[in-house]
């Protein structure tokens, strides 16, 4: 019985990949540890090693094949003593690319069955995938291109670097590695190592160095591999960057962008899964942006780099690989501090930001099926908060549910509830409800992780509750 | 099953340096800066340093008085005793070209960079006319025009920020160097070493200055530092260090020349440890119980930098009348600064909301 080699999952969120290169051919003898192939994911190129001994009987997926699903059979290995050609003939060739679900369920005696990892993050991504956002402000007739959030962010940086010599990008693995999440891909090649700078692992140090360079007159874009690591640097973000302009009576500025992924990723546990939106949004002197769509990521990152104030730009790892329509305009810059109504409705207002917008939109679709017409607002900027857009919507719907992939206590949702109480009390027909992650450190176990993360079902329930349905 | 492919092309930097077995270890034959010589000042130069040091001394004494009168609030850290450090070092820099950054004990560094005593004192009293329009206070003062970048209240923050200023000088190719002052206390902060690493790695033009006044608040260097010879603290980053008598302005200036030459010629950072002493407490609220009155008095009697310069000036032929006139002028400048700082109005209430952000959104 030949051993089936299956497309491995090389990262927690990988669904498919490119079989870039076979390093063995049919008839080759392989042993455990031999490199069989190079597989490209959206993040990196990885080597795929043999764990079984035997002879490559049949290569089922040729090199260069894109979109090979995780779990698809890509080759057969005949065990020692087995006739390789017979083994190849005996086994029906799997179609390539083969969706994971259709992969033949032949038990592999030694290698584990690769399958999609269980994670609550997938539910968040599924909400994003189910829904679409359109930008009403883009002029009619503008050509739109499909672009991932990752590409949009890269383009934003590249465009600003082309027009402003003062802009440089600094962080861990931003240059030669092309970005830990491939966001800075290609920047080193275009701009060179003077302007695209790999740092040692030294968050506090390079956050401070960046802030100093900004005080000196440059425009640094400081990438944190994730914002979880930026806690080591939060002193410079707040004490050095945010307070400088005020403490100097407007004399000394700190035009810097701190950017990187924020919020929960997939199955990475508590220390790597945290939303810092509420933390930074609490600080006067900072601009805090947390976009959802690729178009907003691009337009707002460009605005952030041009801004004379320090900006915390919170991205989301789960959204990096997701594609959205981005207007094809030479210089697509969006205003900071403006929320967007991403879905119009009249019965209830769902307010969210970042990946929570996908959850809110998904919930709005489901609510539509039950006769509730939900309006969805993407805050986009968390500080300054666009209260006008929220209050205007509240005036129309008289009900509000805040949706947030983050903790509930002292959250952006809490702030929105306070704004509604203080400035929209007469418009409220029901208490404002918060639908957020659970108030616990994010657990690792797949079932617990799913329970902890914000869910569209809960948003639906909350919306029905405030509509007294 | 899977592992990250090694990055394409470039091998890890360390790999090329691997020693073959049996080969001699690499000789640590790194270039080092020359041993600094005491600066041979002209009479006019020394007179100028003397005036600056005296201005700092009198200014700080007056600030202490105003604090006692309740005109200065919060934390106020005086520079008395350490004057030779800022004056000796900054006399070797070019105002407007080279950047200076320091911690919270910043009045002396500002005066040594030629910033108007009036606006400094008015900041201490929290007035609209203060250099930060009354919104910064003693620890948070800046003059971008002079390239004096603060005035930072978080111990050690200025080291990373100063490294960023040096990065800017290199990036812009403007020929400037950065000088980042910090104390023996800050020398134990982690970010100092994160900064050292990057500065040497990228050969940034920065002079790190440890003002070792021997006490981090009330904790002596011996009680806080495993390596108490602080000039050695850069060695593991290949940053050369020099220990300097911080009570002798000409010794300081001599070391400054070596440091500026080294840094400006592109050899990367350098570390100076200035052995100095503060006569007053850490801040105005510090009774300094951790050291004896005799210890302080002994330093004042034997090592005072201003007395030292005065004697040297006399030896160079400065007359008593000449020196007396300088004393009078300095006193007058400080009196005017204090009057200005007392009489200037507080910021308008509307200033509460200005300068939070530069842009409007």
PDB file of C-alpha atoms in Angstrom, chain A residues 31-172:
ATOM      1  CA  UNK A  31      14.295   8.894   3.501  1.00  0.00           C
ATOM      2  CA  UNK A  32      12.991  10.784   6.455  1.00  0.00           C
ATOM      3  CA  UNK A  33      14.242  14.376   6.450  1.00  0.00           C
ATOM      4  CA  UNK A  34      14.814  14.661   2.699  1.00  0.00           C
ATOM      5  CA  UNK A  35      13.398  17.815   1.193  1.00  0.00           C
ATOM      6  CA  UNK A  36      10.727  16.797  -1.269  1.00  0.00           C
ATOM      7  CA  UNK A  37       9.260  20.051  -2.480  1.00  0.00           C
ATOM      8  CA  UNK A  38       8.972  23.780  -1.986  1.00  0.00           C
ATOM      9  CA  UNK A  39       5.539  25.028  -1.161  1.00  0.00           C
ATOM     10  CA  UNK A  40       4.529  28.647  -1.328  1.00  0.00           C
ATOM     11  CA  UNK A  41       1.885  30.066   0.927  1.00  0.00           C
ATOM     12  CA  UNK A  42       0.696  33.635   0.946  1.00  0.00           C
ATOM     13  CA  UNK A  43       3.244  34.286   3.664  1.00  0.00           C
ATOM     14  CA  UNK A  44       6.375  32.433   2.700  1.00  0.00           C
ATOM     15  CA  UNK A  45       8.044  29.674   0.754  1.00  0.00           C
ATOM     16  CA  UNK A  46       8.493  26.581   2.854  1.00  0.00           C
ATOM     17  CA  UNK A  47      10.308  23.306   2.362  1.00  0.00           C
ATOM     18  CA  UNK A  48       8.368  20.107   2.643  1.00  0.00           C
ATOM     19  CA  UNK A  49      10.231  17.202   4.166  1.00  0.00           C
ATOM     20  CA  UNK A  50       9.696  13.466   3.900  1.00  0.00           C
ATOM     21  CA  UNK A  51       8.796  11.620   7.058  1.00  0.00           C
ATOM     22  CA  UNK A  52       8.583   8.193   5.390  1.00  0.00           C
ATOM     23  CA  UNK A  53      11.162   6.088   3.666  1.00  0.00           C
ATOM     24  CA  UNK A  54      10.513   4.689   0.214  1.00  0.00           C
ATOM     25  CA  UNK A  55      10.483   5.456  -3.446  1.00  0.00           C
ATOM     26  CA  UNK A  56       8.579   8.245  -5.117  1.00  0.00           C
ATOM     27  CA  UNK A  57       6.053   6.199  -7.041  1.00  0.00           C
ATOM     28  CA  UNK A  58       3.988   8.919  -8.593  1.00  0.00           C
ATOM     29  CA  UNK A  59       3.871  12.699  -8.581  1.00  0.00           C
ATOM     30  CA  UNK A  60       0.251  13.665  -8.811  1.00  0.00           C
ATOM     31  CA  UNK A  61       0.474  17.438  -8.688  1.00  0.00           C
ATOM     32  CA  UNK A  62       3.044  18.936 -11.052  1.00  0.00           C
ATOM     33  CA  UNK A  63       5.252  21.781  -9.917  1.00  0.00           C
ATOM     34  CA  UNK A  64       3.919  25.236 -10.568  1.00  0.00           C
ATOM     35  CA  UNK A  65       0.352  24.265  -9.650  1.00  0.00           C
ATOM     36  CA  UNK A  66      -1.480  27.011  -7.785  1.00  0.00           C
ATOM     37  CA  UNK A  67      -4.325  26.696  -5.323  1.00  0.00           C
ATOM     38  CA  UNK A  68      -3.535  23.210  -4.140  1.00  0.00           C
ATOM     39  CA  UNK A  69      -5.864  22.653  -1.208  1.00  0.00           C
ATOM     40  CA  UNK A  70      -4.501  21.563   2.134  1.00  0.00           C
ATOM     41  CA  UNK A  71      -4.926  17.778   2.369  1.00  0.00           C
ATOM     42  CA  UNK A  72      -4.872  17.093  -1.366  1.00  0.00           C
ATOM     43  CA  UNK A  73      -2.731  14.101  -2.316  1.00  0.00           C
ATOM     44  CA  UNK A  74       0.293  15.402  -4.148  1.00  0.00           C
ATOM     45  CA  UNK A  75       2.418  12.253  -4.510  1.00  0.00           C
ATOM     46  CA  UNK A  76       2.607   8.581  -3.660  1.00  0.00           C
ATOM     47  CA  UNK A  77       5.537   6.902  -1.951  1.00  0.00           C
ATOM     48  CA  UNK A  78       6.056   3.163  -2.325  1.00  0.00           C
ATOM     49  CA  UNK A  79       7.370   1.620   0.830  1.00  0.00           C
ATOM     50  CA  UNK A  80      10.515  -0.474   0.838  1.00  0.00           C
ATOM     51  CA  UNK A  81       9.973  -3.759  -1.007  1.00  0.00           C
ATOM     52  CA  UNK A  82       6.938  -2.390  -2.746  1.00  0.00           C
ATOM     53  CA  UNK A  83       6.989  -2.109  -6.509  1.00  0.00           C
ATOM     54  CA  UNK A  84       6.883   1.570  -7.212  1.00  0.00           C
ATOM     55  CA  UNK A  85       5.243   1.302 -10.587  1.00  0.00           C
ATOM     56  CA  UNK A  86       2.639  -1.109  -9.320  1.00  0.00           C
ATOM     57  CA  UNK A  87       2.013   1.185  -6.395  1.00  0.00           C
ATOM     58  CA  UNK A  88       1.510   4.061  -8.770  1.00  0.00           C
ATOM     59  CA  UNK A  89      -0.873   2.085 -10.918  1.00  0.00           C
ATOM     60  CA  UNK A  90      -2.782   0.663  -8.003  1.00  0.00           C
ATOM     61  CA  UNK A  91      -3.724   4.001  -6.660  1.00  0.00           C
ATOM     62  CA  UNK A  92      -6.119   6.226  -8.584  1.00  0.00           C
ATOM     63  CA  UNK A  93      -4.513   9.552  -9.374  1.00  0.00           C
ATOM     64  CA  UNK A  94      -6.079  12.321  -7.383  1.00  0.00           C
ATOM     65  CA  UNK A  95      -7.296  15.265  -9.402  1.00  0.00           C
ATOM     66  CA  UNK A  96      -5.128  18.353  -9.054  1.00  0.00           C
ATOM     67  CA  UNK A  97      -5.938  20.681  -7.529  1.00  0.00           C
ATOM     68  CA  UNK A  98      -8.110  18.532  -5.342  1.00  0.00           C
ATOM     69  CA  UNK A  99     -10.304  20.212  -2.757  1.00  0.00           C
ATOM     70  CA  UNK A 100      -9.596  18.956   0.705  1.00  0.00           C
ATOM     71  CA  UNK A 101     -13.071  17.593   1.150  1.00  0.00           C
ATOM     72  CA  UNK A 102     -12.753  15.387  -1.908  1.00  0.00           C
ATOM     73  CA  UNK A 103      -9.329  14.026  -1.099  1.00  0.00           C
ATOM     74  CA  UNK A 104      -9.513  10.249  -0.896  1.00  0.00           C
ATOM     75  CA  UNK A 105      -9.821   9.177   2.673  1.00  0.00           C
ATOM     76  CA  UNK A 106      -7.261   6.426   2.519  1.00  0.00           C
ATOM     77  CA  UNK A 107      -5.708   6.105   5.936  1.00  0.00           C
ATOM     78  CA  UNK A 108      -2.051   6.951   5.783  1.00  0.00           C
ATOM     79  CA  UNK A 109      -0.236   4.535   8.034  1.00  0.00           C
ATOM     80  CA  UNK A 110       2.542   6.832   9.210  1.00  0.00           C
ATOM     81  CA  UNK A 111       1.954  10.399   8.137  1.00  0.00           C
ATOM     82  CA  UNK A 112      -0.861  12.136   9.919  1.00  0.00           C
ATOM     83  CA  UNK A 113      -3.873  13.217   7.958  1.00  0.00           C
ATOM     84  CA  UNK A 114      -3.367  16.877   7.059  1.00  0.00           C
ATOM     85  CA  UNK A 115      -6.532  18.809   7.473  1.00  0.00           C
ATOM     86  CA  UNK A 116      -7.621  22.297   8.115  1.00  0.00           C
ATOM     87  CA  UNK A 117      -6.823  23.261  11.636  1.00  0.00           C
ATOM     88  CA  UNK A 118      -9.831  23.921  13.818  1.00  0.00           C
ATOM     89  CA  UNK A 119      -9.991  27.545  14.873  1.00  0.00           C
ATOM     90  CA  UNK A 120     -12.478  30.168  15.851  1.00  0.00           C
ATOM     91  CA  UNK A 121     -10.551  32.533  13.616  1.00  0.00           C
ATOM     92  CA  UNK A 122     -11.969  30.694  10.619  1.00  0.00           C
ATOM     93  CA  UNK A 123     -15.465  31.747  11.660  1.00  0.00           C
ATOM     94  CA  UNK A 124     -14.319  35.364  11.674  1.00  0.00           C
ATOM     95  CA  UNK A 125     -12.768  34.958   8.250  1.00  0.00           C
ATOM     96  CA  UNK A 126     -15.889  33.198   7.002  1.00  0.00           C
ATOM     97  CA  UNK A 127     -17.968  36.190   8.048  1.00  0.00           C
ATOM     98  CA  UNK A 128     -15.606  38.405   6.076  1.00  0.00           C
ATOM     99  CA  UNK A 129     -15.787  36.113   3.048  1.00  0.00           C
ATOM    100  CA  UNK A 130     -19.583  36.020   3.072  1.00  0.00           C
ATOM    101  CA  UNK A 131     -19.974  39.748   2.873  1.00  0.00           C
ATOM    102  CA  UNK A 132     -18.934  42.630   0.684  1.00  0.00           C
ATOM    103  CA  UNK A 133     -18.388  46.321   1.199  1.00  0.00           C
ATOM    104  CA  UNK A 134     -18.752  49.004  -1.384  1.00  0.00           C
ATOM    105  CA  UNK A 135     -17.414  52.507  -1.069  1.00  0.00           C
ATOM    106  CA  UNK A 136     -20.124  55.007  -1.876  1.00  0.00           C
ATOM    107  CA  UNK A 137     -17.588  57.827  -1.974  1.00  0.00           C
ATOM    108  CA  UNK A 138     -15.575  56.506  -4.892  1.00  0.00           C
ATOM    109  CA  UNK A 139     -16.704  58.362  -8.033  1.00  0.00           C
ATOM    110  CA  UNK A 140     -18.926  56.317 -10.336  1.00  0.00           C
ATOM    111  CA  UNK A 141     -17.051  54.761 -13.212  1.00  0.00           C
ATOM    112  CA  UNK A 142     -13.788  54.425 -11.271  1.00  0.00           C
ATOM    113  CA  UNK A 143     -12.002  51.267 -12.276  1.00  0.00           C
ATOM    114  CA  UNK A 144     -11.755  48.831  -9.379  1.00  0.00           C
ATOM    115  CA  UNK A 145      -9.120  46.170  -8.912  1.00  0.00           C
ATOM    116  CA  UNK A 146      -9.257  43.153  -6.613  1.00  0.00           C
ATOM    117  CA  UNK A 147      -6.470  43.435  -4.110  1.00  0.00           C
ATOM    118  CA  UNK A 148      -5.620  41.798  -0.820  1.00  0.00           C
ATOM    119  CA  UNK A 149      -5.266  43.919   2.289  1.00  0.00           C
ATOM    120  CA  UNK A 150      -1.602  42.893   2.317  1.00  0.00           C
ATOM    121  CA  UNK A 151      -1.017  44.248  -1.186  1.00  0.00           C
ATOM    122  CA  UNK A 152      -2.965  47.414  -0.472  1.00  0.00           C
ATOM    123  CA  UNK A 153      -0.794  48.163   2.564  1.00  0.00           C
ATOM    124  CA  UNK A 154       2.383  47.498   0.613  1.00  0.00           C
ATOM    125  CA  UNK A 155       1.242  49.765  -2.219  1.00  0.00           C
ATOM    126  CA  UNK A 156       0.383  52.524   0.240  1.00  0.00           C
ATOM    127  CA  UNK A 157       3.894  52.457   1.695  1.00  0.00           C
ATOM    128  CA  UNK A 158       5.565  52.197  -1.700  1.00  0.00           C
ATOM    129  CA  UNK A 159       3.581  55.104  -3.111  1.00  0.00           C
ATOM    130  CA  UNK A 160       4.388  57.349  -0.157  1.00  0.00           C
ATOM    131  CA  UNK A 161       8.049  56.351  -0.258  1.00  0.00           C
ATOM    132  CA  UNK A 162       8.205  57.309  -3.934  1.00  0.00           C
ATOM    133  CA  UNK A 163       6.896  60.786  -3.254  1.00  0.00           C
ATOM    134  CA  UNK A 164       8.531  61.575   0.083  1.00  0.00           C
ATOM    135  CA  UNK A 165      12.202  60.920   0.668  1.00  0.00           C
ATOM    136  CA  UNK A 166      11.724  61.284   4.427  1.00  0.00           C
ATOM    137  CA  UNK A 167       9.608  58.125   4.623  1.00  0.00           C
ATOM    138  CA  UNK A 168      11.387  54.928   5.604  1.00  0.00           C
ATOM    139  CA  UNK A 169      10.232  51.527   6.858  1.00  0.00           C
ATOM    140  CA  UNK A 170      11.840  49.858   9.834  1.00  0.00           C
ATOM    141  CA  UNK A 171      11.114  46.731  11.807  1.00  0.00           C
ATOM    142  CA  UNK A 172      11.865  43.074  12.318  1.00  0.00           C
TER     143      UNK A 172
END
